[in-house]
Structures are given as structure tokens and as C-alpha cells.
Coordinates of C-alpha atoms in Angstrom, one line a residue:
M1 CA 0.0 0.0 0.0
G2 CA 2.9 2.3 0.5
G3 CA 5.1 3.9 3.1
H4 CA 4.1 6.2 6.0
H5 CA 5.3 9.5 7.1
K6 CA 4.6 11.5 10.3
P7 CA 1.0 12.8 10.2
T8 CA 0.5 16.5 10.0
I9 CA -2.9 16.5 11.6
T10 CA -4.3 15.4 15.0
V11 CA -8.0 14.3 15.2
T12 CA -9.8 15.7 18.2
D13 CA -13.5 15.3 19.1
D14 CA -14.8 18.7 18.0
E15 CA -17.3 20.1 15.5
S16 CA -15.0 19.4 12.6
I17 CA -15.9 15.7 12.8
R18 CA -19.6 16.0 13.7
L19 CA -22.6 16.8 11.5
N20 CA -23.7 20.4 11.3
P21 CA -27.2 21.0 12.9
A22 CA -28.5 21.9 9.4
W23 CA -28.5 18.2 8.5
Q24 CA -31.4 17.7 10.9
S25 CA -33.7 19.7 8.6
V26 CA -32.6 17.4 5.8
R27 CA -33.4 14.4 8.0
V28 CA -36.9 15.6 8.7
V29 CA -37.6 16.5 5.0
S30 CA -36.2 13.2 3.8
L31 CA -38.3 11.2 6.2
A32 CA -41.5 13.1 5.3
A33 CA -40.8 12.8 1.6
G34 CA -39.9 9.1 1.9
V35 CA -43.2 8.3 3.7
M36 CA -45.2 10.4 1.2
F37 CA -43.6 8.7 -1.8
L38 CA -44.1 5.2 -0.3
L39 CA -47.8 5.9 0.3
L40 CA -48.1 7.2 -3.2
A41 CA -46.4 4.1 -4.6
M42 CA -48.8 1.9 -2.6
G43 CA -51.8 3.9 -3.9
L44 CA -50.6 3.6 -7.5
G45 CA -50.1 -0.1 -6.9
L46 CA -53.6 -0.6 -5.7
M47 CA -55.0 1.2 -8.8
Q48 CA -53.0 -1.0 -11.2
E49 CA -54.7 -4.0 -12.6
D50 CA -51.6 -6.1 -12.0
K51 CA -51.0 -5.7 -8.3
S52 CA -47.7 -7.7 -8.6
Y53 CA -46.0 -4.7 -10.4
F54 CA -45.9 -2.7 -7.1
F55 CA -44.4 -5.5 -5.1
H56 CA -41.7 -6.2 -7.8
S57 CA -40.9 -2.5 -8.0
F58 CA -40.8 -2.1 -4.2
L59 CA -38.5 -5.2 -4.0
T60 CA -36.2 -3.6 -6.6
S61 CA -35.7 -0.4 -4.6
F62 CA -35.6 -2.2 -1.3
V63 CA -32.8 -4.6 -2.4
Y64 CA -31.0 -1.6 -4.0
F65 CA -30.6 0.2 -0.7
L66 CA -30.2 -3.0 1.2
S67 CA -27.2 -4.0 -1.0
I68 CA -25.4 -0.7 -0.1
S69 CA -25.7 -1.4 3.6
L70 CA -24.7 -5.0 3.1
G71 CA -21.6 -3.8 1.3
A72 CA -20.8 -1.8 4.4
L73 CA -21.4 -4.9 6.5
F74 CA -18.7 -6.6 4.5
F75 CA -16.2 -3.7 4.5
V76 CA -15.9 -3.2 8.3
P77 CA -15.2 -6.8 9.5
I78 CA -13.1 -7.7 6.5
H79 CA -10.6 -4.9 7.3
F80 CA -10.5 -6.0 10.9
L81 CA -9.8 -9.5 9.7
A82 CA -7.0 -8.2 7.5
R83 CA -5.7 -5.9 10.3
A84 CA -5.8 -3.1 7.9
G85 CA -5.1 0.5 9.0
W86 CA -5.6 2.7 6.0
N87 CA -9.4 2.5 6.3
V88 CA -9.8 3.9 9.8
V89 CA -10.7 7.4 8.9
V90 CA -13.5 6.3 6.5
R91 CA -14.7 3.3 8.7
R92 CA -17.1 5.3 10.9
V93 CA -19.1 6.3 7.8
A94 CA -19.3 2.6 6.8
E95 CA -20.3 1.7 10.4
L96 CA -23.2 4.2 10.2
M97 CA -24.3 2.8 6.8
M98 CA -24.5 -0.6 8.4
Q99 CA -27.0 0.7 11.0
N100 CA -29.6 1.3 8.2
L101 CA -30.2 -2.4 8.2
I102 CA -32.5 -1.7 11.2
P103 CA -35.0 0.5 9.3
L104 CA -34.6 -1.7 6.3
S105 CA -35.7 -4.7 8.3
M106 CA -38.9 -2.9 9.1
L107 CA -39.5 -2.0 5.5
F108 CA -39.1 -5.6 4.6
L109 CA -42.5 -6.2 6.2
V110 CA -44.1 -4.8 3.0
I111 CA -42.7 -7.9 1.3
L112 CA -43.0 -10.4 4.2
L113 CA -46.6 -9.7 5.4
P114 CA -48.3 -10.4 2.0
V115 CA -46.4 -13.7 1.8
L116 CA -47.6 -14.6 5.3
L117 CA -51.2 -13.7 4.3
G118 CA -51.0 -16.1 1.3
S119 CA -50.3 -13.6 -1.5
Y120 CA -48.3 -14.9 -4.5
S121 CA -48.1 -11.6 -6.4
L122 CA -44.4 -11.7 -5.8
F123 CA -43.4 -15.3 -5.3
D124 CA -45.2 -17.9 -7.4
W125 CA -44.1 -20.7 -5.1
N126 CA -46.5 -19.3 -2.4
N127 CA -49.5 -20.4 -4.6
P128 CA -50.8 -23.5 -2.8
E129 CA -52.5 -24.8 -6.0
L130 CA -49.0 -25.4 -7.5
T131 CA -48.1 -28.0 -4.9
V132 CA -51.3 -30.1 -4.8
P133 CA -50.6 -33.4 -6.6
G134 CA -53.1 -34.1 -9.4
G135 CA -54.4 -30.5 -9.3
E136 CA -55.0 -28.5 -12.5
H137 CA -52.0 -26.2 -11.8
Y138 CA -49.7 -28.7 -10.2
D139 CA -46.0 -27.9 -10.7
Q140 CA -43.7 -30.8 -9.9
L141 CA -40.6 -28.7 -9.6
I142 CA -42.1 -26.2 -7.2
A143 CA -43.7 -29.0 -5.2
H144 CA -40.2 -30.6 -5.0
K145 CA -38.8 -27.3 -3.6
S146 CA -41.8 -26.7 -1.3
P147 CA -40.0 -27.9 1.9
Y148 CA -37.6 -24.9 1.4
L149 CA -39.9 -22.5 -0.5
N150 CA -42.9 -22.1 1.8
W151 CA -44.1 -19.1 3.7
G152 CA -43.2 -20.3 7.2
F153 CA -39.6 -21.2 6.5
F154 CA -39.2 -18.1 4.3
A155 CA -40.2 -15.9 7.2
I156 CA -37.9 -17.8 9.6
R157 CA -35.0 -17.4 7.3
A158 CA -35.7 -13.7 6.8
I159 CA -35.7 -13.1 10.6
V160 CA -32.4 -15.0 10.8
Y161 CA -30.8 -13.0 8.0
F162 CA -31.8 -9.6 9.5
G163 CA -31.0 -10.8 13.0
A164 CA -27.5 -11.8 12.0
W165 CA -26.9 -8.6 10.0
I166 CA -28.1 -6.3 12.7
W167 CA -26.2 -8.1 15.4
I168 CA -22.9 -7.8 13.4
A169 CA -23.6 -4.2 12.6
R170 CA -24.4 -3.3 16.2
Y171 CA -21.5 -5.3 17.6
F172 CA -18.8 -3.5 15.5
Y173 CA -20.5 -0.1 15.8
T174 CA -21.1 -0.1 19.6
N175 CA -17.6 -1.3 20.3
S176 CA -16.1 1.3 18.0
L177 CA -18.1 4.0 19.8
K178 CA -17.0 2.6 23.2
Q179 CA -13.4 2.8 22.1
D180 CA -14.0 6.5 21.3
G181 CA -14.5 7.0 25.0
T182 CA -12.0 4.6 26.6
G183 CA -9.3 4.3 24.0
D184 CA -8.9 0.6 25.0
K185 CA -6.8 -1.2 22.4
Q186 CA -8.2 -4.5 23.6
I187 CA -11.5 -3.6 21.8
T188 CA -9.7 -3.6 18.5
L189 CA -8.1 -7.0 19.3
N190 CA -11.5 -8.4 20.2
L191 CA -13.1 -7.1 17.0
Q192 CA -10.2 -8.6 15.0
K193 CA -10.7 -11.9 16.8
N194 CA -14.4 -12.1 16.0
S195 CA -14.3 -10.6 12.5
S196 CA -13.7 -14.1 10.9
L197 CA -17.0 -15.4 12.3
A198 CA -18.7 -12.2 11.1
V199 CA -17.4 -12.7 7.6
I200 CA -18.5 -16.3 7.5
V201 CA -22.0 -15.5 8.7
F202 CA -22.2 -12.6 6.2
A203 CA -21.2 -14.8 3.3
L204 CA -23.8 -17.5 4.2
T205 CA -26.7 -15.1 5.0
V206 CA -26.2 -12.9 1.9
T207 CA -26.0 -15.9 -0.4
F208 CA -29.2 -17.5 0.8
A209 CA -31.0 -14.1 1.0
S210 CA -30.2 -13.6 -2.6
F211 CA -31.6 -17.0 -3.4
D212 CA -34.8 -16.3 -1.3
W213 CA -35.6 -12.8 -2.4
L214 CA -34.3 -12.6 -6.0
M215 CA -33.6 -16.1 -7.5
S216 CA -36.9 -17.6 -6.2
L217 CA -38.9 -15.0 -8.1
D218 CA -38.5 -17.6 -10.8
P219 CA -38.6 -20.8 -8.8
H220 CA -37.7 -22.9 -11.9
W221 CA -34.3 -21.2 -12.2
F222 CA -31.0 -22.6 -10.9
S223 CA -27.7 -20.7 -10.5
T224 CA -25.2 -21.7 -7.8
I225 CA -23.2 -18.6 -8.6
F226 CA -26.0 -16.1 -8.1
G227 CA -25.1 -15.3 -4.5
V228 CA -21.6 -14.3 -5.6
Y229 CA -23.2 -12.1 -8.4
F230 CA -25.3 -10.3 -5.8
F231 CA -22.4 -9.9 -3.4
A232 CA -20.4 -8.2 -6.2
G233 CA -23.2 -5.8 -6.7
C234 CA -23.3 -5.1 -3.0
A235 CA -19.6 -4.3 -2.9
V236 CA -19.4 -2.1 -5.9
S237 CA -22.5 -0.1 -4.9
F238 CA -21.2 0.4 -1.3
F239 CA -17.8 1.8 -2.5
A240 CA -19.7 4.1 -4.9
A241 CA -22.0 5.3 -2.1
I242 CA -19.4 5.9 0.5
T243 CA -17.4 7.9 -2.0
I244 CA -20.4 10.2 -2.5
I245 CA -21.1 10.5 1.2
L246 CA -17.5 11.4 2.0
F247 CA -17.6 14.0 -0.8
L248 CA -20.8 15.5 0.6
L249 CA -19.3 15.6 4.1
Q250 CA -16.1 17.3 2.9
S251 CA -18.2 19.8 0.9
D252 CA -19.8 20.7 4.2
G253 CA -16.4 21.3 5.8
K254 CA -16.2 17.9 7.6
L255 CA -13.2 15.5 7.5
V256 CA -11.2 18.0 5.6
G257 CA -7.5 17.1 5.9
I258 CA -8.5 13.8 7.5
V259 CA -9.9 12.0 4.4
T260 CA -7.4 12.7 1.7
K261 CA -6.9 11.9 -2.0
E262 CA -5.0 8.8 -0.7
H263 CA -8.1 7.4 0.8
Y264 CA -10.2 8.3 -2.3
H265 CA -7.5 6.5 -4.3
D266 CA -7.9 3.3 -2.3
L267 CA -11.7 3.5 -2.5
G268 CA -11.3 4.0 -6.2
K269 CA -9.2 0.9 -6.5
Y270 CA -11.9 -1.1 -4.7
T271 CA -14.5 0.4 -7.0
F272 CA -12.4 -0.6 -10.0
G273 CA -11.6 -4.0 -8.7
F274 CA -15.2 -4.9 -7.8
T275 CA -16.4 -3.6 -11.2
L276 CA -14.1 -6.1 -12.8
F277 CA -15.2 -8.8 -10.4
W278 CA -18.9 -8.1 -11.1
G279 CA -18.2 -8.3 -14.9
Y280 CA -16.4 -11.6 -14.4
I281 CA -19.1 -13.2 -12.3
A282 CA -21.9 -11.9 -14.6
F283 CA -20.1 -13.3 -17.7
S284 CA -19.3 -16.6 -15.9
Q285 CA -22.9 -17.2 -14.9
Y286 CA -24.2 -16.4 -18.5
L287 CA -21.5 -18.5 -20.2
L288 CA -22.0 -21.6 -18.0
I289 CA -25.8 -21.5 -18.5
W290 CA -25.5 -20.8 -22.2
Y291 CA -23.0 -23.6 -22.7
A292 CA -24.9 -26.2 -20.6
N293 CA -28.1 -25.3 -22.5
I294 CA -30.4 -26.8 -19.8
P295 CA -34.0 -25.5 -20.4
E296 CA -34.7 -24.8 -16.7
E297 CA -31.6 -22.5 -16.6
T298 CA -31.8 -20.9 -20.1
E299 CA -35.4 -19.8 -19.7
W300 CA -34.3 -17.1 -17.2
Y301 CA -32.0 -15.5 -19.8
L302 CA -34.4 -16.1 -22.7
R303 CA -37.0 -14.0 -20.9
R304 CA -34.4 -11.2 -20.7
Q305 CA -33.6 -11.4 -24.4
E306 CA -37.2 -10.7 -25.5
H307 CA -39.7 -7.8 -25.5
G308 CA -37.0 -5.1 -25.2
W309 CA -35.0 -6.6 -22.3
A310 CA -32.1 -7.4 -24.6
Y311 CA -31.5 -3.6 -24.9
V312 CA -31.3 -3.4 -21.1
A313 CA -28.8 -6.3 -21.1
I314 CA -26.6 -4.5 -23.6
F315 CA -26.9 -1.3 -21.7
L316 CA -25.8 -3.2 -18.5
L317 CA -22.9 -4.7 -20.3
F318 CA -21.5 -1.4 -21.2
G319 CA -22.8 0.8 -18.4
Q320 CA -22.1 -1.6 -15.5
F321 CA -18.8 -2.9 -16.8
F322 CA -17.0 -1.5 -19.8
I323 CA -17.6 2.2 -19.3
P324 CA -16.8 2.4 -15.5
F325 CA -14.0 -0.1 -16.1
F326 CA -12.1 2.3 -18.3
G327 CA -13.5 5.3 -16.5
V328 CA -12.0 4.4 -13.1
M329 CA -8.9 2.6 -14.3
S330 CA -6.8 5.8 -14.3
R331 CA -4.8 6.7 -11.2
H332 CA -5.6 10.3 -11.9
V333 CA -9.3 9.7 -11.8
R334 CA -9.1 7.8 -8.5
R335 CA -7.1 10.6 -6.9
N336 CA -9.5 13.3 -8.0
K337 CA -12.5 13.2 -5.7
Y338 CA -14.7 15.2 -8.1
A339 CA -14.1 12.8 -11.0
L340 CA -14.4 9.7 -8.7
T341 CA -17.6 11.0 -7.2
G342 CA -19.0 11.5 -10.7
W343 CA -18.2 7.9 -11.6
A344 CA -19.7 6.8 -8.3
I345 CA -23.0 8.4 -9.2
F346 CA -23.0 6.7 -12.6
I347 CA -22.2 3.3 -11.0
L348 CA -25.1 3.6 -8.5
V349 CA -27.5 4.4 -11.3
M350 CA -26.3 1.3 -13.2
H351 CA -26.6 -0.8 -10.1
Y352 CA -30.3 0.0 -9.9
V353 CA -30.6 -1.0 -13.6
D354 CA -28.9 -4.3 -12.8
L355 CA -31.4 -5.1 -10.1
Y356 CA -34.3 -3.9 -12.3
Y357 CA -33.0 -6.3 -14.9
I358 CA -33.0 -9.2 -12.4
I359 CA -36.4 -8.5 -10.8
M360 CA -38.8 -6.7 -13.2
P361 CA -38.9 -9.2 -16.1
Q362 CA -40.8 -11.6 -13.8
V363 CA -43.8 -9.2 -13.9
G364 CA -46.2 -10.4 -16.6
A365 CA -44.2 -13.6 -17.0
A366 CA -44.0 -14.3 -20.8
D367 CA -44.7 -10.8 -22.2
G368 CA -43.4 -8.4 -19.6
A369 CA -41.6 -5.5 -21.3
P370 CA -39.5 -2.8 -19.6
T371 CA -42.0 -0.2 -18.3
F372 CA -40.1 2.0 -15.8
G373 CA -42.7 4.5 -14.6
L374 CA -44.1 6.5 -11.7
T375 CA -44.5 3.5 -9.4
D376 CA -40.8 2.7 -9.7
V377 CA -39.8 6.4 -9.1
C378 CA -42.0 6.6 -6.0
C379 CA -40.6 3.4 -4.6
L380 CA -37.0 4.5 -5.2
L381 CA -37.6 8.0 -3.7
G382 CA -39.7 6.6 -0.8
I383 CA -37.2 4.0 0.4
G384 CA -34.3 6.4 -0.5
G385 CA -35.9 9.1 1.7
V386 CA -36.2 6.8 4.7
Y387 CA -32.6 5.5 4.1
I388 CA -31.1 9.0 4.0
S389 CA -33.1 10.2 7.0
S390 CA -32.1 7.2 9.2
L391 CA -28.5 7.6 8.2
I392 CA -28.4 11.2 9.4
W393 CA -30.2 10.2 12.6
F394 CA -27.6 7.5 13.4
A395 CA -24.8 10.0 12.6
T396 CA -26.2 12.7 14.8
D397 CA -23.9 13.6 17.8
K398 CA -21.5 10.9 16.8
P399 CA -17.8 11.5 15.8
L400 CA -17.4 10.8 12.1
V401 CA -14.0 9.3 12.8
P402 CA -13.0 6.6 15.4
I403 CA -10.9 9.1 17.3
K404 CA -9.1 6.7 19.6
D405 CA -8.5 3.8 17.2
P406 CA -4.9 2.5 17.7
R407 CA -4.4 2.6 13.9
L408 CA -5.7 6.1 13.4
N409 CA -2.2 7.6 12.9
E410 CA -1.5 4.9 10.3
S411 CA -4.6 5.9 8.4
L412 CA -3.8 9.6 8.6
A413 CA -0.3 9.0 7.3
L414 CA -1.5 6.9 4.3
Q415 CA 0.6 7.3 1.2
N416 CA 0.1 5.4 -2.1
H417 CA 3.1 4.8 -4.3

């Protein structure tokens, strides 16, 4: 990563590393707007003939913001596991982003409650007629998967996923805040010791959550690599999001001289690396399914090559991979926070398109065409408003830097060569 020199700045717990009071107005407005747009989205959903469109649109926006916080949940323990020091000055922002898993768990009720009430607008496997032997609509494959894909086990798994994620998020965050007060180095050692378990739990839960909430939208489809594909999206969206947040904080006079172009450079390298990784996994999944030519697997891609979805796939190929790959490749771009933030915004837009491509073709089954509209906009703004509001709430009156972390000086002194 490079050598170190004596830092020229000392971090103290003062107003330079805390949010300005003006952000509280943003918090209130974001929450009010978020609730209003969510209610509007639900109203539009009720008025539509196909009620499933709202649930698919809501799931798209929900998983979009969830993936950003899951990326943060990966970032924090993996750096403790690696005993890395460069990331300390940006780690608190990631810790705050993890906390949004709490309000997201409550928003998930919009998806979970209809499933518990017997709705199959979102998940076909919840239709009891498909699992009755000899019935008119009996589906042998779905019946075979019914011990796993049923409303009860689905709910239990969702509780386990969110329980595990929130526990990891709170464990690392509360101990980090505790260290701000005590300066106890043992806290860092304990977090390092337990980070391996956190990473394992993260890997398992995120993989199966992607199976449950995304892959099972088409219960006939198989892809063992899908969990890795979803993880790649989580990572690249997180690094884009934290870049934007750090840019906004510095534009407001916070973390100036603390987060430097060296840290942006490293975040840019991660963004570049996971963009490449996403492209590799996406291509691997497509190639293996195309080459095997098994009907149960190819049907998923066939649906996304008809009715206009092929254009979305091509747009993704260039927008999610080739364009940002060459855009963020340059060292000069990664060390320029304005340029890097611009690319981060572009990447976040493309990440939404990626999730839209995964989820929305399932609406209307055989003849569903891309129809991005007002419902989608309201769901995105609604969940986004709640997400931003809760992020500001968690950050209120908290230092934006772990001020007594034993590796803080190492992070302040970061130099890339």
C-alpha cells in the first residue's frame, strides 16, 4: 500500500468531525418525503390491474438500498480481519451505513406480510395450487422445492438474516463508539478476533437471502453462482455510495484534511476491482448456463432477451462494466475526488438498472416489457428518503472518525506509491 510519514494533523473530538445542525432539517424532510412517496407508490399499486407490479418495484428499490448497507457490513469486518489500518478514517461512515439495516428490516414487512397472508403476487411458489398433486395447476418442480420454499420457512430465514446482520452491525459499531471514550486497544483486538466469524456469517446469509428474495422470483431457475453475483453488486454499490457520502461531508467542511486523496485513491481501487469482479461473475454465470443449454436455466435468460429486455442487457454490459472499467482505471481519476464521485453516481445508477433487470422481467411472465414508470420512481424515492433520514439520525452527535482507534495515525499517514 505504500510507506508512511509522520501525520501533520491530529484528530480531536470537535465540531470538525460532527454533523452540522442543518442536517437535521434534511433528515426531517427526507423522512416526510420518503413516507409520502411510499404511500403514493402503494396507492398507485392498488390502482393497477396487475398488483404484482408494485411488489416487484418495491423489492427492486428495497434490495437496491439493502445492498449498499450489506456492502458496508462486508467492508468493516473484512478490514478488521486483515488488520488493515488505511481505512480507519472512513470506517465510521461505513459503520453508520450498516445501522440502516435496522429500518430496512422494518420496510421488509411490506414484502413479508403479504407472503404470510397467502399472496403470491411476488413469489409464485406461495400459490398452494401449484403443490397439490393431481391439481390443475400442479407444478412438480415447485412441489419438490416446497420444503424450502414455503411461507413459514421463508419468514424464519428472513428473521435469521436480519437478526444476524443487525447483530454484526451493532457489535462492531457499539464497540467502536465505546473505544472513542475509553481508548482501550483490547477492543480492536476483540473485533479482530471475532471478525472471521462475522465474515462467514455474512457470506452465508447474503448468499441465501439472494436465493430467497431474488432467485426464487423464478422458482424454476437454478444458478449456484447467483449469491456471488449479488455480493459483487453489494460491494461495488457500497464503494460508490461511501465515496459520494465522503464527498458531501467534505463539501460541508467535515473530515477536511482527514480523508485525503490517498483514501479516495484506495476507495477508487476497490470500485475498479469490484467492477471487474462483477463483470467476471456476470459473464461466468451467463457462459455456463448458455454452454450447458439446460431448459430450466436458459429460460431465465431467454425472458431477458425478448420484449426489449435485450437492450437493457446490452446497456448493462457497457454501463455496469466496460464504461466504468475504463473510467475508473486511471490513477488520476481515482485521486480526483470530483471525478471519482461523478463515476460513483454513474455506478449507482447502473446498479439500480442491474437489479431492475433481475427482478422486473418476472412481472407479466411471458410478455413483460421494460416499463419504468411513476410507481418505480415513487418506490425509489420513498425508500431512499427513509434511508437518508435514518443515516443522518444515526450519525447525529457521533464523531465521524474513530478518534481513539490505535491505527488512526497509520490511516492519517496513508501514502500510495
